[in-house]
Coordinates of C-alpha atoms and ligand atoms in Angstrom, one line a residue:
M53 CA 0.0 0.0 0.0
A54 CA 1.2 3.5 -0.8
F55 CA 0.0 7.0 -0.2
P56 CA -2.5 8.0 1.0
Q57 CA -3.1 4.8 3.0
T58 CA 0.6 4.8 4.0
R59 CA 1.8 7.8 5.7
M60 CA 5.4 7.6 7.1
R61 CA 4.8 10.7 9.2
R62 CA 2.3 8.9 11.5
L63 CA 5.1 7.3 13.5
R64 CA 7.1 10.5 13.7
S65 CA 4.3 12.7 15.1
T66 CA 5.4 12.6 18.8
A67 CA 8.6 12.0 20.7
S68 CA 7.0 8.9 22.4
L69 CA 6.2 7.4 19.0
R70 CA 9.7 8.2 17.7
G71 CA 11.2 6.6 20.8
L72 CA 9.1 3.5 20.4
V73 CA 10.4 2.7 16.9
R74 CA 13.9 4.0 17.2
E75 CA 16.3 1.5 15.7
T76 CA 19.6 2.5 17.1
E77 CA 20.7 3.2 20.7
L78 CA 23.8 5.0 21.8
R79 CA 25.2 4.3 25.3
A80 CA 28.2 5.7 27.1
G81 CA 29.3 2.1 27.7
Q82 CA 29.9 1.7 24.0
L83 CA 32.3 4.5 23.8
V84 CA 36.1 4.5 24.2
L85 CA 38.1 7.6 24.8
P86 CA 41.6 7.8 23.3
L87 CA 44.2 9.3 25.7
F88 CA 47.8 10.5 25.1
V89 CA 50.2 9.7 27.9
D90 CA 53.4 11.7 27.9
E91 CA 56.5 10.3 29.5
S92 CA 58.5 13.6 29.5
P93 CA 57.1 15.5 32.5
T94 CA 59.8 14.7 35.1
R95 CA 58.3 16.5 38.1
P96 CA 55.8 14.4 40.1
G97 CA 52.2 15.6 40.1
P98 CA 49.7 16.1 37.3
A99 CA 50.8 17.8 34.1
R100 CA 48.7 18.5 31.1
E101 CA 49.7 20.0 27.7
S102 CA 47.1 21.2 25.2
I103 CA 47.3 20.1 21.6
A104 CA 46.9 22.9 19.0
T105 CA 45.2 20.6 16.4
L106 CA 42.9 18.9 18.9
P107 CA 41.1 21.5 21.0
G108 CA 39.9 19.9 24.3
V109 CA 42.4 17.0 24.1
E110 CA 45.6 17.0 26.2
R111 CA 48.9 15.2 26.6
L112 CA 48.8 13.8 30.1
S113 CA 51.4 12.9 32.6
I114 CA 50.7 9.7 34.5
S115 CA 49.2 11.4 37.5
A116 CA 47.0 13.6 35.3
L117 CA 45.9 10.4 33.6
L118 CA 44.8 9.0 36.9
E119 CA 42.8 12.2 37.5
E120 CA 41.1 11.8 34.1
A121 CA 40.4 8.1 34.7
R122 CA 38.4 8.9 37.8
E123 CA 36.2 11.2 35.8
I124 CA 35.9 8.9 32.9
A125 CA 34.9 5.9 35.0
A126 CA 32.3 8.1 36.8
L127 CA 30.8 8.9 33.4
G128 CA 30.2 5.2 32.6
I129 CA 32.4 5.4 29.5
G130 CA 33.3 1.9 28.2
G131 CA 37.0 2.3 28.3
V132 CA 40.1 4.2 27.4
M133 CA 42.6 3.6 24.5
L134 CA 46.1 4.6 25.5
F135 CA 48.7 6.1 23.2
G136 CA 52.2 6.7 24.5
I137 CA 54.6 9.5 23.9
P138 CA 58.0 8.2 25.0
A139 CA 60.9 10.5 26.2
A140 CA 63.3 8.9 23.7
K141 CA 63.0 7.1 20.3
D142 CA 65.3 4.8 18.3
A143 CA 65.4 3.0 15.0
V144 CA 63.5 -0.1 16.1
G145 CA 61.1 1.5 18.6
S146 CA 62.4 -0.4 21.6
G147 CA 60.5 1.9 24.0
A148 CA 57.3 0.2 22.8
W149 CA 58.0 -3.1 24.6
D150 CA 60.1 -1.7 27.5
E151 CA 58.6 -3.0 30.8
E152 CA 59.3 0.4 32.3
G153 CA 58.0 2.2 29.2
V154 CA 55.4 4.9 29.3
I155 CA 52.4 2.7 28.4
Q156 CA 53.4 -0.2 30.6
T157 CA 53.8 2.2 33.6
A158 CA 50.6 4.0 32.8
V159 CA 48.6 0.7 32.5
R160 CA 49.8 -0.6 35.8
A161 CA 49.0 2.7 37.5
L162 CA 45.6 2.9 35.9
K163 CA 44.6 -0.7 36.7
Q164 CA 45.5 -0.1 40.3
A165 CA 43.6 3.2 40.6
E166 CA 40.5 2.3 38.5
P167 CA 40.4 -1.5 38.3
E168 CA 36.9 -1.4 36.7
L169 CA 37.8 0.9 33.8
L170 CA 38.7 -1.1 30.7
V171 CA 42.1 -0.3 29.4
L172 CA 42.8 -0.8 25.7
T173 CA 46.3 -0.2 24.3
D174 CA 47.3 0.7 20.8
V175 CA 50.0 -1.7 19.7
C176 CA 52.3 0.1 17.2
L177 CA 55.9 1.2 16.7
C178 CA 55.3 4.6 15.0
E179 CA 55.4 6.7 18.2
Y180 CA 58.6 5.0 19.3
T181 CA 60.7 4.9 16.1
D182 CA 62.8 7.9 15.2
H183 CA 61.7 7.6 11.6
G184 CA 58.0 7.5 12.5
H185 CA 57.0 4.4 10.5
C186 CA 54.9 1.7 12.1
G187 CA 57.5 -1.0 11.6
V188 CA 61.3 -1.5 11.3
L189 CA 63.1 -0.5 8.1
R190 CA 65.2 -2.5 5.7
E191 CA 68.4 -0.9 4.3
D192 CA 66.4 0.5 1.4
N193 CA 64.1 2.3 3.9
T194 CA 61.0 0.1 3.1
V195 CA 59.2 -1.4 6.1
D196 CA 60.2 -5.0 6.8
N197 CA 56.9 -6.8 7.5
D198 CA 58.0 -10.0 9.2
A199 CA 60.7 -8.4 11.4
S200 CA 58.1 -5.8 12.5
V201 CA 55.6 -8.5 13.4
E202 CA 58.0 -10.1 15.8
L203 CA 58.5 -6.8 17.6
L204 CA 54.8 -6.0 17.7
A205 CA 54.0 -9.4 19.3
R206 CA 56.6 -8.4 22.0
V207 CA 54.8 -5.0 22.5
A208 CA 51.4 -6.7 22.9
V209 CA 52.8 -9.1 25.5
S210 CA 54.3 -6.3 27.5
H211 CA 51.0 -4.5 27.5
A212 CA 49.2 -7.6 28.6
R213 CA 51.7 -8.2 31.3
A214 CA 51.2 -4.6 32.6
G215 CA 47.5 -5.4 32.8
A216 CA 45.9 -4.2 29.6
D217 CA 42.4 -5.5 29.1
L218 CA 42.5 -5.5 25.3
V219 CA 45.4 -5.0 22.9
A220 CA 44.8 -3.3 19.6
P221 CA 47.4 -3.6 16.9
S222 CA 47.2 -0.6 14.5
D223 CA 50.3 -1.1 12.4
M224 CA 48.7 -2.9 9.4
M225 CA 51.5 -5.5 9.0
D226 CA 50.4 -8.8 7.5
G227 CA 50.2 -11.7 9.9
R228 CA 50.5 -9.6 13.1
V229 CA 47.2 -10.8 14.6
G230 CA 48.2 -14.4 14.5
A231 CA 51.7 -13.7 15.8
I232 CA 50.3 -11.6 18.7
R233 CA 47.7 -14.3 19.5
S234 CA 50.3 -17.1 19.7
E235 CA 52.8 -14.9 21.7
L236 CA 50.0 -13.9 24.1
D237 CA 48.9 -17.6 24.5
S238 CA 52.4 -18.9 25.0
E239 CA 53.0 -16.2 27.7
G240 CA 49.8 -17.3 29.5
F241 CA 47.6 -14.4 28.4
V242 CA 45.0 -16.6 26.8
D243 CA 42.2 -14.4 28.0
T244 CA 43.5 -11.1 26.6
P245 CA 41.3 -10.2 23.6
I246 CA 42.7 -8.7 20.4
L247 CA 40.9 -5.7 18.8
A248 CA 42.5 -5.7 15.3
Y249 CA 42.7 -2.4 13.4
S250 CA 41.7 -4.6 10.4
A251 CA 40.8 -2.0 7.9
K252 CA 42.9 1.0 8.6
F253 CA 43.0 3.4 5.6
A254 CA 45.9 5.7 4.6
S255 CA 43.9 8.7 5.6
A256 CA 44.3 12.5 5.6
F257 CA 42.2 12.5 8.8
Y258 CA 45.1 11.3 11.0
G259 CA 46.9 14.6 10.8
P260 CA 46.0 16.0 14.2
F261 CA 46.9 12.7 15.9
R262 CA 50.4 12.7 14.4
E263 CA 50.9 16.2 15.7
A264 CA 49.7 15.1 19.1
A265 CA 51.8 11.9 19.3
G266 CA 54.8 13.2 17.3
S267 CA 54.4 10.2 14.9
M268 CA 54.6 11.9 11.5
P269 CA 56.8 9.7 9.2
A270 CA 60.1 11.4 8.7
F271 CA 60.0 10.4 5.0
G272 CA 57.5 8.9 2.6
D273 CA 54.0 7.9 3.7
R274 CA 52.1 4.9 5.1
R275 CA 50.5 3.7 1.9
G276 CA 52.8 0.7 1.7
Y277 CA 50.9 -0.8 4.7
Q278 CA 47.7 1.3 5.3
M279 CA 44.8 0.7 2.9
D280 CA 43.8 2.7 -0.2
P281 CA 40.6 4.7 0.7
A282 CA 39.2 3.5 -2.7
N283 CA 38.9 -0.1 -1.6
G284 CA 35.9 -1.7 0.2
R285 CA 36.2 -5.3 -0.8
E286 CA 39.8 -5.4 0.3
A287 CA 38.7 -4.1 3.7
V288 CA 36.4 -7.1 4.1
R289 CA 39.2 -9.4 3.1
E290 CA 41.6 -7.8 5.7
A291 CA 38.9 -8.3 8.4
L292 CA 38.3 -11.9 7.4
L293 CA 42.0 -12.7 7.6
D294 CA 42.2 -11.1 11.0
V295 CA 39.2 -13.3 12.1
Q296 CA 41.1 -16.4 10.9
E297 CA 44.2 -15.3 12.8
G298 CA 42.2 -15.0 16.0
A299 CA 40.9 -11.4 16.3
D300 CA 38.1 -11.0 18.9
M301 CA 37.0 -7.7 17.5
V302 CA 37.7 -5.9 14.3
M303 CA 38.1 -2.2 13.6
V304 CA 37.4 0.2 10.7
K305 CA 39.3 3.4 10.7
P306 CA 38.5 6.3 10.0
A307 CA 34.8 6.2 10.5
L308 CA 32.8 9.1 9.0
A309 CA 33.6 8.5 5.3
Y310 CA 33.6 4.7 5.8
G311 CA 30.1 3.7 6.8
D312 CA 29.8 1.3 3.9
V313 CA 32.9 -0.5 5.1
I314 CA 31.7 -0.7 8.7
G315 CA 28.4 -2.3 7.4
A316 CA 30.2 -4.7 5.1
V317 CA 32.7 -5.8 7.7
K318 CA 29.9 -6.3 10.2
R319 CA 27.9 -8.5 7.9
A320 CA 31.0 -10.5 6.7
T321 CA 32.6 -11.2 10.1
R322 CA 29.8 -11.3 12.6
L323 CA 32.3 -10.1 15.1
P324 CA 31.9 -7.0 17.3
V325 CA 33.0 -4.1 15.1
A326 CA 34.7 -0.9 16.4
A327 CA 34.7 2.3 14.4
Y328 CA 37.5 4.8 15.1
N329 CA 36.2 8.4 14.8
V330 CA 39.7 9.8 14.3
S331 CA 41.4 13.0 15.2
G332 CA 40.7 14.8 12.0
E333 CA 37.0 14.0 12.2
Y334 CA 37.0 15.4 15.7
A335 CA 38.9 18.5 14.8
M336 CA 36.5 19.3 11.9
V337 CA 33.6 19.3 14.2
K338 CA 35.4 21.3 16.9
A339 CA 36.5 23.9 14.3
A340 CA 33.0 24.3 12.8
A341 CA 31.4 24.5 16.2
A342 CA 34.0 27.2 17.3
A343 CA 33.2 29.2 14.2
G344 CA 29.5 28.9 15.0
Y345 CA 28.8 26.9 11.8
L346 CA 27.0 24.0 13.7
D347 CA 25.6 22.9 17.0
E348 CA 28.4 20.8 18.5
R349 CA 26.2 18.7 20.7
A350 CA 23.6 17.8 18.0
A351 CA 26.3 17.1 15.5
V352 CA 28.3 14.9 17.7
L353 CA 25.3 12.8 18.9
E354 CA 24.2 12.5 15.3
I355 CA 27.6 11.3 14.1
L356 CA 28.0 8.7 16.9
T357 CA 24.5 7.4 16.5
S358 CA 25.1 7.1 12.7
L359 CA 28.2 5.0 13.3
R360 CA 26.1 2.7 15.5
R361 CA 23.5 2.5 12.7
A362 CA 26.2 1.7 10.1
G363 CA 27.1 -1.3 12.2
A364 CA 29.6 -0.2 14.9
D365 CA 29.2 -1.9 18.3
T366 CA 31.9 0.2 19.8
I367 CA 33.0 3.7 18.9
I368 CA 36.4 5.1 19.7
S369 CA 36.1 8.9 19.8
Y370 CA 37.7 12.0 21.3
H371 CA 34.1 13.2 21.8
S372 CA 33.4 10.4 24.3
K373 CA 33.5 12.5 27.5
D374 CA 31.2 15.1 26.1
A375 CA 28.9 12.5 24.6
A376 CA 28.7 10.6 27.8
Q377 CA 27.8 13.8 29.7
W378 CA 25.1 14.7 27.1
L379 CA 23.6 11.2 27.2
A380 CA 23.3 11.3 31.0
E381 CA 21.4 14.6 30.9
Ligands
LIG169 C1 49.3 4.5 15.0 C2 48.0 5.2 15.0 C3 47.5 6.3 14.3 C4 46.2 6.6 14.7 C5 45.9 5.6 15.7 N1 47.0 4.7 15.8 C6 48.2 7.2 13.4 C7 48.7 6.8 12.1 O1 48.4 5.7 11.6 O2 49.3 7.6 11.5 C8 45.4 7.7 14.3 C9 44.3 8.1 15.3 C10 43.6 9.4 15.0 O3 43.9 10.1 14.0 O4 42.8 9.8 15.8 N2 49.6 3.8 13.9

């Protein structure tokens, strides 16, 4: 039956009717807040440094991180995703698996202070290598996949040993999920889940993050390992390979221009899917809101809800604290 018997507006006429038939729900518990932990502040006590390209986001010392964590836990946010900014870097990124490294220290402190708050760690080398690539280099300056995978597995184990609840490899090397799973298992961390950054695209939207984390590649770009934004089928293939290798959750990143990929990965894998609403996507909204071009609260809640509708179970977003506050009101 069509118009005039059918009138789509009938079920939109009141807030109660709209609530009754709403298809998608957004909860604070589905959100993950990325946090930057900076090793350099040497004085004890909280230290925070603002990031020019990410208004409202700060680089935190470990004690500032603990202050933040208290607030985040109180808001009912699902978890935090930690990124480390080490005091020193080298060619192989050895700070990434150092038991006394910035992330390992931060995770131990966090799990002691807020045991209920889920701690996810980003497993990658780019913040720890002096050249800024996500793996180690061969003599010709190309990234050596298999040598990098061994190091990444070591990084993941060091995070699990520190108490990370989930490890999330973001490097886009081939075979790293399988290698991480088997290293975790052989070290006794059989219950530590892997959230694989399965479809991570070589995106212009990571710019503010690289500024924040100091992880801009010193030469070249990441297109030799991150995906071509033109490819959707390949993203599904990447996700299915990660499932075979033992991923517990898969991720699509960035999020806003990739709703089709989120949906396709969800249907193909049947795993929980995370969408990473990345730094550039956050910065765009903040800039437009600051200029008075749009209503920040309405825009953010619309974006996050739309990612849920696209198929994301979990959303990693710098908006998480604001969103959790708005959802509670
Ligand atoms: C590390 C990593 C990056 C992001 C998350 N993990 C940067 C990159 O690949 O250059 C980007 C996150 C964001 O933009 O918010 N490999």
